[in-house]
Coordinates of C-alpha atoms in Angstrom, one line a residue:
Chain Q
M2 CA 0.0 0.0 -0.1
S3 CA 2.1 2.8 1.1
S4 CA 5.1 0.6 2.2
P5 CA 8.0 -0.1 -0.3
V6 CA 7.2 -2.2 -3.2
E7 CA 9.4 -4.1 -5.8
V8 CA 9.7 -2.4 -9.2
R9 CA 11.0 -4.2 -12.2
M10 CA 11.6 -2.5 -15.6
I11 CA 13.9 -2.7 -18.8
V12 CA 16.0 0.2 -18.8
N13 CA 18.1 0.7 -22.1
G14 CA 17.8 -3.0 -22.8
T15 CA 18.7 -4.2 -19.5
P16 CA 16.3 -5.7 -16.8
R17 CA 16.6 -3.6 -13.7
A18 CA 14.9 -3.8 -10.4
G19 CA 14.6 -1.9 -7.2
R20 CA 12.5 -1.2 -4.0
C21 CA 10.7 2.0 -3.4
E22 CA 7.7 3.7 -1.9
P23 CA 4.6 4.2 -4.2
R24 CA 5.2 8.0 -3.9
K25 CA 8.7 7.8 -5.4
L26 CA 8.9 9.7 -8.6
L27 CA 10.3 7.7 -11.6
I28 CA 12.9 10.5 -12.3
D29 CA 14.2 9.9 -8.6
F30 CA 14.0 6.1 -8.8
L31 CA 16.1 6.2 -12.1
R32 CA 18.8 8.7 -10.4
E33 CA 18.8 7.4 -6.8
E34 CA 17.9 3.7 -7.1
L35 CA 19.4 2.7 -10.4
G36 CA 22.3 5.4 -10.6
L37 CA 21.1 6.8 -13.9
T38 CA 22.0 10.3 -13.3
G39 CA 22.0 11.3 -17.1
T40 CA 18.3 12.2 -16.8
H41 CA 18.0 15.6 -15.0
A42 CA 15.3 16.7 -12.5
G43 CA 14.6 20.3 -13.3
C44 CA 11.2 21.9 -12.2
E45 CA 9.7 18.6 -11.0
H46 CA 6.3 19.5 -12.1
G47 CA 6.2 18.8 -15.7
V48 CA 7.0 22.2 -17.2
C49 CA 10.7 22.2 -18.0
G50 CA 11.1 18.8 -19.8
A51 CA 14.6 18.1 -18.5
C52 CA 13.6 14.7 -17.2
T53 CA 11.9 13.5 -20.4
I54 CA 12.5 9.8 -21.2
L55 CA 11.0 7.3 -23.4
V56 CA 8.4 5.1 -21.8
D57 CA 7.3 2.3 -23.9
G58 CA 8.7 4.0 -26.9
V59 CA 7.1 7.4 -26.4
A60 CA 8.4 10.5 -24.6
A61 CA 7.0 11.3 -21.3
R62 CA 8.0 13.4 -18.1
S63 CA 9.6 11.1 -15.7
C64 CA 8.7 13.6 -12.8
L65 CA 5.0 13.0 -13.5
M66 CA 5.0 9.3 -13.2
F67 CA 5.4 7.2 -10.1
A68 CA 8.1 4.5 -10.4
V69 CA 5.6 1.9 -9.4
Q70 CA 3.6 3.0 -12.6
A71 CA 6.6 1.9 -14.8
D72 CA 6.6 -1.7 -13.4
G73 CA 6.9 -3.8 -16.3
A74 CA 7.7 -1.0 -18.7
T75 CA 10.5 -0.5 -21.2
L76 CA 12.4 2.7 -20.7
T77 CA 15.1 4.5 -22.7
T78 CA 17.2 7.4 -21.0
V79 CA 19.8 9.5 -22.6
E80 CA 22.4 6.8 -21.4
G81 CA 20.8 4.4 -23.9
L82 CA 21.1 6.5 -27.0
A83 CA 24.7 5.8 -27.9
D84 CA 25.7 2.4 -29.5
G85 CA 28.7 1.7 -27.6
D86 CA 31.1 4.4 -28.4
E87 CA 29.1 5.5 -31.3
L88 CA 27.0 8.5 -30.4
H89 CA 23.3 8.5 -31.6
P90 CA 22.9 10.8 -34.8
L91 CA 21.1 13.3 -32.7
Q92 CA 24.0 13.4 -30.2
Q93 CA 26.5 13.9 -33.0
A94 CA 24.5 16.7 -34.4
F95 CA 24.2 18.4 -31.1
H96 CA 28.0 18.0 -30.8
R97 CA 28.7 19.4 -34.4
H98 CA 26.2 22.3 -34.0
H99 CA 27.2 23.1 -30.4
A100 CA 23.6 22.8 -29.5
L101 CA 24.1 23.1 -25.6
Q102 CA 25.8 25.4 -23.2
C103 CA 25.4 24.4 -19.7
G104 CA 23.9 21.0 -20.9
F105 CA 21.2 20.7 -18.1
C106 CA 18.3 20.5 -20.4
T107 CA 20.2 18.3 -23.2
P108 CA 19.0 14.9 -22.0
G109 CA 15.4 16.0 -22.2
M110 CA 16.0 17.8 -25.5
L111 CA 17.6 14.7 -27.1
I112 CA 14.9 12.3 -25.9
A113 CA 12.0 14.8 -27.0
A114 CA 13.7 15.3 -30.4
L115 CA 14.0 11.6 -30.8
D116 CA 10.3 11.0 -30.2
F117 CA 9.3 14.0 -32.4
L118 CA 11.4 12.8 -35.2
A119 CA 9.8 9.3 -34.9
T120 CA 6.3 11.1 -35.6
N121 CA 7.5 13.5 -38.2
P122 CA 10.9 12.4 -40.0
E123 CA 11.0 15.4 -42.3
P124 CA 9.9 18.4 -40.2
S125 CA 9.9 22.0 -41.3
E126 CA 11.8 24.6 -39.0
A127 CA 8.5 25.8 -37.5
E128 CA 7.5 22.2 -36.6
I129 CA 11.0 21.8 -34.9
R130 CA 10.5 24.9 -33.0
D131 CA 7.1 23.9 -31.9
A132 CA 8.4 20.5 -30.8
L133 CA 11.3 22.0 -28.9
S134 CA 9.0 24.1 -26.9
A135 CA 8.3 21.0 -25.0
V136 CA 11.8 21.4 -23.2
L137 CA 13.0 24.7 -21.7
C138 CA 16.6 25.8 -22.4
R139 CA 17.7 29.0 -20.7
C140 CA 21.2 29.3 -22.3
T141 CA 21.1 28.7 -26.0
G142 CA 18.2 30.6 -27.4
Y143 CA 17.5 27.4 -29.2
Q144 CA 19.1 28.4 -32.5
N145 CA 21.7 25.8 -32.5
I146 CA 19.4 23.1 -31.2
V147 CA 16.8 23.7 -34.0
K148 CA 19.8 23.4 -36.5
A149 CA 21.1 20.3 -34.9
V150 CA 17.7 18.6 -35.0
A151 CA 17.1 19.6 -38.7
D152 CA 20.6 18.2 -39.4
A153 CA 20.0 14.8 -37.5
A154 CA 16.7 14.4 -39.1
E155 CA 18.3 14.6 -42.6
K156 CA 21.0 12.1 -41.5
M157 CA 18.6 9.8 -39.9
R158 CA 16.5 9.8 -43.1
A159 CA 19.6 9.1 -45.2
A160 CA 20.4 6.2 -42.8
G161 CA 16.9 4.7 -43.4
G162 CA 14.7 6.0 -40.8
A163 CA 14.7 6.8 -37.1
S164 CA 16.7 4.4 -34.9
Chain L
M16 CA 10.1 12.8 -1.5
K17 CA 8.1 15.5 -3.3
P18 CA 4.4 14.1 -2.7
A19 CA 3.0 13.1 0.7
K20 CA 2.5 9.4 1.5
F21 CA -0.4 7.6 0.0
D22 CA -1.8 4.1 -0.3
Y23 CA -1.2 3.1 -4.0
H24 CA -3.7 0.8 -5.7
A25 CA -3.7 -0.3 -9.4
P26 CA -7.0 -2.1 -10.0
A27 CA -7.4 -4.1 -13.1
S28 CA -11.2 -3.4 -13.5
V29 CA -13.6 -0.5 -13.1
E30 CA -15.6 -2.6 -10.6
E31 CA -12.4 -3.0 -8.6
A32 CA -11.7 0.7 -8.8
L33 CA -15.3 1.6 -7.8
A34 CA -15.0 -0.7 -4.7
L35 CA -11.8 1.2 -3.7
L36 CA -13.4 4.6 -4.2
R37 CA -16.1 3.3 -1.8
R38 CA -13.5 1.9 0.7
Y39 CA -11.8 5.4 1.0
D40 CA -15.0 7.3 1.1
G41 CA -13.9 10.5 -0.6
E42 CA -10.3 10.4 0.6
A43 CA -8.9 8.6 -2.6
R44 CA -8.1 10.3 -5.9
L45 CA -8.2 8.6 -9.2
L46 CA -4.9 8.8 -11.3
A47 CA -5.4 8.9 -15.1
G48 CA -2.5 10.4 -17.2
G49 CA -1.3 12.4 -14.2
Q50 CA -0.3 15.4 -16.1
S51 CA -2.2 17.8 -13.7
L52 CA -2.7 15.8 -10.5
V53 CA 1.0 14.8 -10.1
P54 CA 2.3 18.4 -10.3
M55 CA -0.3 19.1 -7.6
M56 CA 0.9 16.4 -5.5
N57 CA 4.5 17.3 -6.1
F58 CA 3.6 20.7 -4.8
R59 CA 1.6 19.1 -1.9
L60 CA -1.4 21.0 -2.9
V61 CA -3.1 17.7 -3.0
A62 CA -2.4 14.9 -0.6
P63 CA -4.8 12.2 -1.1
A64 CA -5.0 9.1 1.5
A65 CA -4.8 6.9 -1.5
L66 CA -4.3 7.0 -5.3
I67 CA -6.2 4.6 -7.4
D68 CA -4.3 4.2 -10.6
L69 CA -6.5 3.6 -13.7
N70 CA -3.6 2.9 -16.1
R71 CA -3.8 -0.9 -15.6
V72 CA -7.7 -1.0 -15.9
A73 CA -8.5 -2.9 -19.1
G74 CA -10.8 -1.6 -21.7
L75 CA -10.9 2.1 -21.2
D76 CA -8.7 2.9 -24.2
Y77 CA -10.6 3.0 -27.4
V78 CA -11.9 5.4 -30.3
V79 CA -14.9 3.9 -32.1
A80 CA -17.5 5.1 -34.5
D81 CA -20.9 4.2 -33.4
G82 CA -23.3 5.5 -36.0
A83 CA -23.3 9.2 -35.9
T84 CA -21.5 9.2 -32.5
V85 CA -17.7 8.8 -31.7
R86 CA -17.2 7.0 -28.4
I87 CA -13.8 7.5 -26.7
G88 CA -12.6 5.5 -23.7
A89 CA -11.7 7.8 -20.8
M90 CA -8.2 6.6 -20.5
T91 CA -7.4 7.1 -24.4
R92 CA -4.1 9.1 -24.5
Q93 CA -4.3 12.6 -25.9
R94 CA -1.6 11.4 -28.2
A95 CA -3.6 8.5 -29.6
I96 CA -6.4 11.1 -30.3
E97 CA -3.9 13.3 -32.1
F98 CA -2.7 10.5 -34.5
S99 CA -6.2 8.7 -34.8
P100 CA -7.4 8.6 -38.4
L101 CA -11.0 8.2 -37.2
I102 CA -10.7 11.3 -35.1
A103 CA -9.1 13.1 -38.1
A104 CA -12.0 12.3 -40.2
R105 CA -14.9 12.5 -37.8
L106 CA -13.9 14.9 -35.1
P107 CA -11.2 17.2 -36.8
L108 CA -12.1 20.1 -34.0
L109 CA -11.0 17.7 -31.4
R110 CA -7.8 16.7 -33.1
D111 CA -6.9 20.4 -33.6
A112 CA -7.8 21.0 -29.8
V113 CA -5.7 18.2 -28.6
R114 CA -2.6 19.4 -30.5
R115 CA -2.8 22.6 -28.5
I116 CA -2.6 20.7 -25.1
G117 CA 0.9 21.0 -23.4
H118 CA 3.4 19.3 -25.6
L119 CA 3.8 15.8 -27.3
P120 CA 5.6 14.3 -24.1
T121 CA 2.7 15.4 -21.9
R122 CA 0.1 14.2 -24.5
S123 CA 1.8 10.8 -24.4
R124 CA 0.5 10.3 -20.8
G125 CA -2.4 12.9 -20.6
T126 CA -5.9 11.5 -21.2
I127 CA -9.1 12.7 -22.4
G128 CA -11.2 11.5 -19.4
G129 CA -8.5 12.9 -17.1
S130 CA -8.7 16.3 -18.6
L131 CA -12.6 16.5 -18.5
A132 CA -12.6 15.2 -14.8
H133 CA -9.9 17.8 -13.8
A134 CA -12.1 20.5 -15.4
D135 CA -9.5 23.2 -15.7
P136 CA -11.4 26.2 -16.9
A137 CA -8.7 26.9 -19.6
A138 CA -8.5 23.3 -20.9
E139 CA -9.0 22.6 -24.6
I140 CA -11.0 19.3 -24.3
P141 CA -13.9 20.7 -22.0
M142 CA -14.3 23.5 -24.6
V143 CA -14.6 21.0 -27.3
L144 CA -17.0 18.8 -25.4
R145 CA -19.3 21.9 -24.8
A146 CA -18.9 23.2 -28.5
L147 CA -20.0 19.9 -29.8
D148 CA -22.6 19.1 -27.0
G149 CA -21.1 15.7 -26.1
Q150 CA -21.7 13.7 -23.1
V151 CA -19.7 11.6 -20.7
V152 CA -20.6 8.2 -19.3
A153 CA -20.1 7.8 -15.5
R154 CA -20.2 4.6 -13.6
G155 CA -20.9 4.5 -9.9
P156 CA -22.3 2.2 -7.3
A157 CA -25.8 2.8 -8.8
G158 CA -24.7 1.9 -12.3
E159 CA -24.1 4.0 -15.3
R160 CA -25.4 7.5 -16.1
R161 CA -24.8 9.9 -18.9
I162 CA -23.9 13.6 -18.0
A163 CA -24.5 16.3 -20.8
A164 CA -21.7 18.8 -21.5
A165 CA -23.8 21.6 -20.2
D166 CA -24.2 19.7 -16.8
L167 CA -20.8 18.5 -16.3
F168 CA -18.8 21.6 -15.5
V169 CA -19.8 23.1 -12.2
S170 CA -16.9 25.6 -11.4
P171 CA -13.2 25.6 -11.9
L172 CA -11.9 21.9 -11.0
T173 CA -15.2 20.8 -10.1
T174 CA -17.7 18.7 -12.1
A175 CA -20.9 16.9 -11.5
L176 CA -19.1 13.6 -11.0
A177 CA -19.7 12.2 -7.6
S178 CA -16.9 11.1 -5.4
D179 CA -17.8 7.5 -5.9
E180 CA -18.1 7.7 -9.6
I181 CA -15.6 7.1 -12.4
L182 CA -15.9 8.9 -15.8
T183 CA -15.4 5.9 -18.3
E184 CA -16.5 7.1 -21.7
I185 CA -16.8 10.3 -23.8
R186 CA -19.6 10.6 -26.5
L187 CA -19.2 13.2 -29.2
P188 CA -21.5 13.7 -32.2
A189 CA -19.3 13.2 -35.4
M190 CA -18.9 16.5 -37.4
P191 CA -20.6 16.4 -40.9
D192 CA -18.0 16.0 -43.7
N193 CA -18.9 19.4 -45.1
A194 CA -18.5 21.2 -41.8
A195 CA -15.7 23.7 -41.0
H196 CA -14.2 24.5 -37.8
A197 CA -11.5 26.7 -36.1
I198 CA -9.8 27.2 -32.8
E199 CA -8.3 30.5 -31.8
E200 CA -6.5 30.9 -28.5
F201 CA -4.2 33.4 -26.8
A202 CA -1.4 32.3 -24.5
R203 CA 1.7 34.2 -23.5
R204 CA 4.0 31.1 -24.4
Q205 CA 3.8 28.1 -26.6
G206 CA 2.1 25.2 -24.8
D207 CA 0.8 27.4 -21.8
F208 CA -2.8 27.2 -20.9
A209 CA -4.7 29.9 -22.9
L210 CA -5.9 33.1 -21.2
A211 CA -8.9 32.9 -23.6
A212 CA -9.9 30.5 -26.4
I213 CA -12.7 30.1 -28.7
A214 CA -13.8 27.0 -30.7
V215 CA -16.3 27.1 -33.5
T216 CA -17.9 24.8 -36.0
V217 CA -20.0 25.6 -38.9
A218 CA -22.1 23.1 -40.8
P219 CA -24.3 23.8 -43.8
A220 CA -27.9 23.4 -43.1
A221 CA -31.2 23.5 -45.1
G222 CA -32.2 26.5 -47.2
G223 CA -28.5 27.7 -47.6
R224 CA -28.3 28.4 -43.8
H225 CA -25.7 27.2 -41.4
T226 CA -25.6 25.6 -38.0
V227 CA -22.9 27.4 -35.9
R228 CA -21.6 26.2 -32.5
L229 CA -19.3 28.6 -30.5
A230 CA -17.8 27.9 -27.1
T231 CA -15.3 29.5 -24.9
G232 CA -12.3 28.2 -22.9
G233 CA -10.3 29.9 -20.2
V234 CA -12.7 32.9 -20.2
G235 CA -15.1 32.1 -17.3
P236 CA -15.2 29.5 -14.5
V237 CA -16.5 26.8 -16.8
P238 CA -16.5 26.4 -20.8
Q239 CA -19.7 28.3 -22.1
R240 CA -21.7 28.0 -25.3
L241 CA -22.3 31.4 -26.8
V242 CA -25.8 30.8 -28.0
G243 CA -26.8 34.3 -28.7
A244 CA -23.7 34.9 -30.9
E245 CA -24.5 31.7 -32.7
A246 CA -27.8 32.9 -33.5
I247 CA -26.7 36.1 -35.2
L248 CA -24.5 34.0 -37.4
E249 CA -27.1 31.5 -38.2
Q250 CA -29.7 34.2 -39.1
Q251 CA -27.4 36.6 -41.0
G252 CA -24.5 34.7 -42.4
F253 CA -20.8 35.6 -42.4
G254 CA -20.5 39.0 -43.8
A255 CA -17.8 41.1 -42.0
D256 CA -20.3 43.2 -40.1
T257 CA -22.3 40.2 -39.1
I258 CA -19.1 38.6 -37.7
E259 CA -18.3 41.8 -35.9
A260 CA -21.7 41.9 -34.4
A261 CA -21.5 38.2 -33.3
A262 CA -18.1 38.9 -31.7
A263 CA -19.4 41.9 -29.8
R264 CA -22.4 39.8 -28.6
A265 CA -20.0 37.0 -27.5
A266 CA -18.0 39.5 -25.3
E267 CA -21.4 40.4 -23.7
L268 CA -22.4 37.0 -22.9
V269 CA -19.2 35.9 -21.1
E270 CA -18.6 36.4 -17.3
P271 CA -14.8 36.5 -17.5
L272 CA -12.5 35.6 -14.5
G273 CA -9.8 38.2 -13.6
D274 CA -6.4 36.9 -12.1
P275 CA -3.0 38.1 -12.1
H276 CA -2.5 36.7 -15.7
A277 CA -5.2 38.7 -17.2
S278 CA -7.9 41.1 -16.0
A279 CA -11.6 40.3 -16.6
D280 CA -11.8 43.2 -19.0
F281 CA -8.9 41.8 -21.0
R282 CA -10.5 38.3 -21.3
R283 CA -13.9 40.0 -22.5
H284 CA -11.8 41.9 -25.1
L285 CA -10.0 38.5 -26.1
T286 CA -13.3 37.0 -26.4
A287 CA -14.4 39.4 -29.0
V288 CA -11.2 39.2 -30.9
L289 CA -10.9 35.3 -30.8
T290 CA -14.5 35.0 -31.8
R291 CA -14.0 37.3 -34.8
R292 CA -10.9 35.4 -35.9
A293 CA -12.3 31.9 -35.4
V294 CA -15.6 32.6 -37.1
T295 CA -13.8 34.3 -40.0
A296 CA -11.4 31.4 -40.5
A297 CA -14.2 28.7 -40.3
S298 CA -16.4 30.6 -42.7
R299 CA -13.5 31.0 -45.2
A300 CA -12.8 27.3 -44.8
L301 CA -16.4 26.5 -45.8
A302 CA -16.0 27.8 -49.2

């Protein structure tokens, strides 16, 4: 009931488990129980998007889910984007275009952009800007993030669709 | 820990959820998509004794055409509505409204039933339910009842749903193929709740006339049908002067809320401006 419960999930392809109270937010479970500190806790009420992860393949705010709700789910966090030492095309584009300054919002930006490109592989600049309003960046003014997502979209299309 | 302690239950059926509601006797909250409730819990503005999570209840996630009605399960995600071909064909007003809710990652979780039961005065889905005169289905200890849009919204964040009832389905009349629609809203930032919003549908009727439905969001304490403004357009058509007269009437009909984001006078002004824009856009889309 309100006492700790066992939670099992697949995170970045690996089965993981932990115990937590039902009131533990998924973001805190990832960071504190699983040690996956790549996902950042920003506003913790769903506005800033820094904590965005993929839950069963679609982007969601991990500060607006309880860990117990993700029992049995498949999650992807920023740690799961790279393929070994090979950065994901979105990460490469963010690097190439210098699409970050402090980097705090970047995990959320990457995951939100990945989900967006899965729904819209050939977006206009206006559509990219609309999608990126899902994550707040207070450093960059978004210009280079927009360029990076446009570039990544092109590279991902050339490589045969979103991966 | 952000939220206060609560008992957590994840029932598998509506019956089980209803039994839990009875057991906690008004002290439990239902958890749908959590995009409004969880922020309030993180701020400890809400601290329920128990959370009854509807996400594992089977059979509340569907969009089906049933004759001239579209039936939508209460736990259908806003994202599923956004990408549903059936919604795009039969309820394009709803699709366009859903695209304006928050952002794609919040629509992944947010549900249609959760938005209606939460009854934020500025939310888009309540405005659409009101514009289209839909109804919701609620299940409680005494069985099932239907609640019309006009009766559902009582005051901000308060509906006619009893504390032992669960909203299970939304029923909306399919829009005619030759209908046009528009939504106009004013918000300070992309994805924010609108300070004021107007939804309109225009459908050709007999004798070259049109049926017009106009509803507000974010203006008053609950979404409002603007019947007096509809009548002007239905009787006199869509000339610029007529649209202006309907917009002025709309501004007279509303009872705006004033808050730190916008004064009541500003919301009244926005009502006229957004009505003019929405009706102009919809009438042009007809041609």
